[in-house]
Amino acid sequence: MSLTITRKKRQMIKVGSVTVGGNAPIRVQSMTNTYTQDVKATVLQINNLTKAGCEIIRVAVPDMEAAQSIKKIKEKITIPVIADIHFDYKLAIACCNAGADGLRLNPGNIGEKKKIKAVADCAKEKNIPIRIGINAGSLEKDIAQKMGITSKAMVASCMRNIEILRDLDFHNIKISLKASNVLQTIEAYRLISLKTDVPLHVGITEAGGLYAGIAKSSIGIGMLLAEGIGDTIRVSLTRDPMEEIRTAWEILRALDIRKRGPEIISCPTCGRCKIDLFKIAGQVENALIKSSSTIKVAIMGCIVNGPGEAKEADLGIAGGDGTGVLFKKGKIVRKIKENMLVKALLYEIDKYQKDLGEINGEKK
Amino acid sequence: MSLTITRKKRQMIKVGSVTVGGNAPIRVQSMTNTYTQDVKATVLQINNLTKAGCEIIRVAVPDMEAAQSIKKIKEKITIPVIADIHFDYKLAIACCNAGADGLRLNPGNIGEKKKIKAVADCAKEKNIPIRIGINAGSLEKDIAQKMGITSKAMVASCMRNIEILRDLDFHNIKISLKASNVLQTIEAYRLISLKTDVPLHVGITEAGGLYAGIAKSSIGIGMLLAEGIGDTIRVSLTRDPMEEIRTAWEILRALDIRKRGPEIISCPTCGRCKIDLFKIAGQVENALIKSSSTIKVAIMGCIVNGPGEAKEADLGIAGGDGTGVLFKKGKIVRKIKENMLVKALLYEIDKYQKDLGEINGEKK
């Protein structure tokens, strides 16, 4: 592949034990949608997300009970927690003391300088970063009035918030500039990436449901990553956060940045396809969903084109008329009846993974 | 929006009555997955796709019966049909004579020059274009051996196929260069766009299922469109082609290129959200799925941030604790009980659309 991505070098910070920015891998984040006060539900969701590949989790902290829950949540999870706080500096300090690994708050929203200083001092003492999260919909009034709700206004708001923290000699910062409009978001990140070397958390906000949400997030995050912009990413969907993690990894894989789990290459089927390929593809996908092996598997509709078109796959099947073939790296291994295709493929995948020293999708 | 896309100017061709390239809108295509010989099923699928926004449809032509079906299919549909042919020049000629609006075939696969000439002469007589469809998995052996399965090899194969047609004085051409690898596809299109001004059909092949397929297609097609590359697009998913059309329009909308149907801005919910937002968002999405109005609707989890963050929406709702608010352009209109939120919103949307002269989502 001659098309390579050159990542813009930024400061490296640490969120708990997870490095962000610099040469660290691009990190995958999500946010819980349980009540943070419900420790059991929140822990369960975080641990499921962790298994799916979530590396940093954010939780909403709307009140003191939520802030104090962080201590109990932290005892039962393995990834760092960022506390999301609006307006109330006491909540921020309570989260620091409860063991949060990072804060997401905009100092400009906190009010008086001494309150901001109290938060910054506490975060500095605990050595945890603050993410400034600029949202196009909640810009400071004076900036919005002067500059409109534009990407330049988002950058101005971001720089103002960075300055507030720097004036307090606080430099452990990560930033995001999200809008629900993809082009506005891309432009905001392009501009800010030239102005500061603070690590960038990238995402499209309120992206929507399945189709719109995945499309908008993939284009927005994907284009920025392809330009070397972005140190951590969050796909935002009005769906189970598990789907956000899945989409985030698909974006990273599509750009050959990071891989996790099997890649399934499958054709859309056409009038040449004589087997129930959608069903077969679904069965294979479900069987492999928990595997962390990065095997490439092809599910193709026709024997004539399938094996050749999917020759980059480690293993694959292609359908005929009630039968199909199993192929390895584009070469046909044997013919198989349709009702045995999935079983035969899964058997070969298992064998292939074991040969690679991977059992049940877990690396030894 | 100051980030604008400058489209690379290309030749304009016509597929039936639909313009492609030049200043024509970027067209949305799909491919049927019914048996083309099954005229009834194929017509039904094409007409459903047309209602969803499909502007050009491709059908597989594996045999003479399929070729002859095109005549009957054409009688009952309103969009142009492209016949997809591999290897057999007689099928191509039969499709021309059956009224196909375009052919998708690679002259290099047809064999002897006189056979290719017979196809080109027939297409010229009928005034229908030929799409050369290069696929990374089925490159000519000599090119693949010399250059590997690379984007440069794809470009070489494409130029060779273009030359074959040009030597026969055939110039009504469209091209595609698809790979299942996103970066390879992007690079191939970037290279070819510098070498020729033939209109470009853009897509990622064998992109896979829902998450991978939408993510890969959105990044690949999205990045190319953002660079001004692409005159028609095909999202390829191992799913119902209706979902391909839906995704294609989401990609065009995300880049502010073309709009179709309502845009739903919705938040991912977090620990602050006290209403069942996923359910509400799903209900609103379903209620609006057939509307062609381009209204922007916001479904937000919390009253505090929702109306402000979604102030670009024409109409929206934000959830409270068992209640919510209805807002217009960021301004709260009234408070509503949770169980009445969807009904109230749909009522307001209907009114808004009627005020715009749009009834039932159809422009007058």
Coordinates of C-alpha atoms in Angstrom, one line a residue, chain A residues 4-243:
Chain A
T4 CA 0.2 6.1 4.0
I5 CA -1.1 8.3 6.7
T6 CA 1.3 10.7 8.4
R7 CA 0.0 11.5 11.8
K8 CA 0.5 15.0 13.1
K9 CA 2.7 14.8 16.2
R10 CA 1.1 16.1 19.4
Q11 CA 1.9 16.2 23.1
M12 CA 1.4 12.9 24.8
I13 CA -0.8 12.8 27.9
K14 CA -1.9 9.9 30.1
V15 CA -5.5 9.1 31.0
G16 CA -5.0 6.7 33.9
S17 CA -2.5 4.2 32.4
V18 CA -3.6 4.8 28.8
T19 CA -1.3 7.0 26.7
V20 CA -3.0 9.5 24.3
G21 CA -1.3 11.6 21.6
G22 CA 2.4 11.5 20.7
N23 CA 3.2 8.0 19.3
A24 CA 0.4 6.3 21.3
P25 CA -2.1 4.3 19.2
I26 CA -5.3 6.2 18.3
R27 CA -7.6 5.3 21.2
V28 CA -11.2 4.2 21.1
Q29 CA -13.6 5.8 23.5
S30 CA -17.2 5.7 24.4
M31 CA -19.6 7.0 27.0
T32 CA -22.0 5.1 29.2
N33 CA -25.7 5.7 29.0
T34 CA -26.6 4.1 32.3
Y35 CA -27.3 6.3 35.3
T36 CA -23.8 6.7 36.8
Q37 CA -25.4 6.5 40.2
D38 CA -26.4 2.9 39.3
V39 CA -23.0 1.4 39.9
K40 CA -23.9 -2.1 39.0
A41 CA -25.4 -1.2 35.6
T42 CA -22.6 1.2 34.8
V43 CA -19.9 -1.4 35.7
L44 CA -21.6 -4.0 33.6
Q45 CA -21.8 -1.7 30.6
I46 CA -18.2 -0.5 31.0
N47 CA -16.9 -4.1 31.2
N48 CA -18.8 -5.2 28.1
L49 CA -17.5 -2.2 26.3
T50 CA -14.0 -3.0 27.4
K51 CA -14.3 -6.5 26.0
A52 CA -15.4 -5.0 22.7
G53 CA -12.4 -2.8 22.5
C54 CA -13.2 0.4 24.4
E55 CA -10.0 1.9 25.9
I56 CA -11.3 5.0 27.8
I57 CA -14.9 5.5 29.1
R58 CA -16.7 8.7 29.9
V59 CA -19.6 8.9 32.4
A60 CA -22.0 11.7 33.0
V61 CA -21.8 13.3 36.4
P62 CA -25.0 15.3 37.0
D63 CA -24.9 15.3 40.8
M64 CA -22.8 14.5 43.8
E65 CA -24.1 10.9 44.1
A66 CA -22.8 10.3 40.6
A67 CA -19.5 11.8 41.4
Q68 CA -19.1 9.6 44.5
S69 CA -20.1 6.5 42.5
I70 CA -16.9 6.8 40.5
K71 CA -14.9 5.4 43.4
K72 CA -17.0 2.2 43.5
I73 CA -17.1 1.9 39.7
K74 CA -13.3 2.2 39.5
E75 CA -12.9 -0.8 41.8
K76 CA -14.6 -3.1 39.3
I77 CA -13.4 -1.9 35.9
T78 CA -10.0 -2.0 34.1
I79 CA -10.1 1.1 31.9
P80 CA -9.8 4.8 32.8
V81 CA -12.9 6.8 33.6
I82 CA -13.5 10.4 32.5
A83 CA -16.0 12.4 34.4
D84 CA -18.3 14.6 32.3
I85 CA -19.2 17.7 34.2
H86 CA -21.2 20.8 33.2
F87 CA -21.1 24.1 35.2
D88 CA -20.6 22.8 38.8
Y89 CA -17.0 23.0 40.0
K90 CA -17.8 21.1 43.2
L91 CA -18.7 18.1 41.1
A92 CA -15.4 18.3 39.3
I93 CA -13.5 18.3 42.6
A94 CA -15.5 15.5 44.0
C95 CA -14.7 13.4 40.8
C96 CA -11.0 14.1 41.2
N97 CA -11.2 12.9 44.8
A98 CA -13.3 9.9 43.8
G99 CA -10.5 8.7 41.5
A100 CA -11.6 9.9 38.1
D101 CA -8.8 9.5 35.5
G102 CA -9.8 12.6 33.7
L103 CA -12.3 15.5 33.6
R104 CA -14.4 16.7 30.7
L105 CA -15.4 20.2 31.4
N106 CA -15.1 23.6 29.9
P107 CA -13.5 26.1 32.3
G108 CA -15.4 28.9 30.7
N109 CA -18.6 27.3 32.0
I110 CA -17.4 27.0 35.6
G111 CA -17.7 30.7 36.4
E112 CA -15.4 32.6 38.8
K113 CA -11.7 32.2 38.3
K114 CA -11.2 30.9 41.9
K115 CA -13.5 28.1 41.2
I116 CA -11.7 27.2 38.0
K117 CA -8.4 27.4 39.9
A118 CA -9.7 25.0 42.6
V119 CA -10.6 22.5 39.9
A120 CA -7.2 22.9 38.1
D121 CA -5.3 22.6 41.3
C122 CA -7.1 19.5 42.2
A123 CA -6.6 17.9 38.8
K124 CA -2.9 18.9 38.9
E125 CA -2.5 17.3 42.3
K126 CA -4.1 14.1 41.1
N127 CA -2.2 14.3 37.8
I128 CA -5.3 13.9 35.6
P129 CA -6.0 15.7 32.3
I130 CA -8.9 18.0 31.5
R131 CA -10.6 17.6 28.2
I132 CA -12.1 20.9 26.9
G133 CA -15.1 19.8 24.8
I134 CA -16.2 22.6 22.5
N135 CA -19.7 21.9 21.0
A136 CA -21.0 24.1 18.1
G137 CA -24.3 24.3 19.8
S138 CA -23.1 25.7 23.1
L139 CA -20.5 28.4 22.2
E140 CA -20.0 31.4 24.5
K141 CA -22.6 34.1 23.6
D142 CA -20.1 36.8 22.7
I143 CA -18.1 34.5 20.4
A144 CA -21.3 33.2 18.7
Q145 CA -22.6 36.7 18.2
K146 CA -19.4 38.0 16.8
M147 CA -18.4 35.0 14.6
G148 CA -21.6 33.1 14.1
I149 CA -21.8 29.3 14.8
T150 CA -18.8 28.6 12.6
S151 CA -15.8 26.4 12.8
K152 CA -13.7 29.5 13.3
A153 CA -15.9 30.4 16.3
M154 CA -15.4 26.9 17.7
V155 CA -11.6 27.4 17.4
A156 CA -11.8 30.8 19.1
S157 CA -13.8 29.2 22.0
C158 CA -11.4 26.4 22.3
M159 CA -8.3 28.7 22.4
R160 CA -10.1 30.8 25.0
N161 CA -10.7 27.8 27.2
I162 CA -7.1 26.5 26.7
E163 CA -5.8 30.0 27.8
I164 CA -7.9 29.9 30.9
L165 CA -6.2 26.7 32.0
R166 CA -2.7 27.8 30.9
D167 CA -3.0 31.0 32.8
L168 CA -3.5 28.7 35.9
D169 CA -0.3 26.9 34.8
F170 CA -2.4 23.8 33.9
H171 CA -1.2 22.1 30.8
N172 CA -2.5 18.5 31.0
I173 CA -5.1 19.1 28.3
K174 CA -7.0 17.3 25.6
I175 CA -9.5 19.1 23.3
S176 CA -12.5 18.3 21.1
L177 CA -14.5 20.5 18.7
K178 CA -17.6 18.8 17.8
A179 CA -20.5 19.8 15.6
S180 CA -23.3 17.7 14.1
N181 CA -22.4 19.1 10.7
V182 CA -19.5 17.0 9.3
L183 CA -17.8 19.6 7.2
Q184 CA -18.0 22.2 10.0
T185 CA -16.4 19.6 12.3
I186 CA -13.6 18.7 9.8
E187 CA -12.8 22.4 9.3
A188 CA -12.7 23.1 13.0
Y189 CA -10.2 20.3 13.6
R190 CA -8.1 21.3 10.6
L191 CA -7.8 24.8 12.0
I192 CA -7.2 23.9 15.6
S193 CA -4.5 21.3 14.6
L194 CA -2.5 24.2 13.1
K195 CA -2.9 26.3 16.3
T196 CA -1.9 24.0 19.1
D197 CA -0.2 20.6 19.6
V198 CA -2.6 19.6 22.4
P199 CA -3.9 16.0 21.7
L200 CA -7.2 15.9 19.9
H201 CA -10.3 13.9 20.7
V202 CA -12.3 13.6 17.5
G203 CA -15.9 12.9 16.9
I204 CA -19.2 14.1 15.3
T205 CA -21.7 15.1 17.8
E206 CA -25.4 14.0 17.7
A207 CA -24.7 12.1 14.6
G208 CA -28.0 10.2 14.8
G209 CA -29.1 6.7 14.3
L210 CA -27.6 3.7 12.5
Y211 CA -27.2 4.8 8.9
A212 CA -26.8 8.5 9.3
G213 CA -24.8 8.1 12.5
I214 CA -22.3 5.6 11.1
A215 CA -22.0 7.4 7.8
K216 CA -21.4 10.8 9.4
S217 CA -19.0 9.5 12.0
S218 CA -17.1 7.5 9.4
I219 CA -16.7 10.4 7.0
G220 CA -15.9 12.9 9.7
I221 CA -13.6 10.8 11.8
G222 CA -12.2 9.0 8.8
M223 CA -11.3 12.0 6.8
L224 CA -9.6 13.6 9.8
L225 CA -7.6 10.4 10.7
A226 CA -6.6 10.2 7.0
E227 CA -5.1 13.7 7.3
G228 CA -3.2 12.6 10.4
I229 CA -5.6 14.5 12.8
G230 CA -7.0 12.7 15.9
D231 CA -5.5 11.0 18.9
T232 CA -8.6 9.5 20.4
I233 CA -12.0 8.9 18.7
R234 CA -15.6 8.6 19.8
V235 CA -18.3 7.5 17.5
S236 CA -21.6 8.9 18.7
L237 CA -24.8 7.0 17.8
T238 CA -28.3 7.0 19.2
R239 CA -27.8 3.3 19.8
D240 CA -26.2 0.9 22.3
P241 CA -22.7 2.2 22.9
M242 CA -21.4 -1.3 22.0
E243 CA -22.3 -0.3 18.4

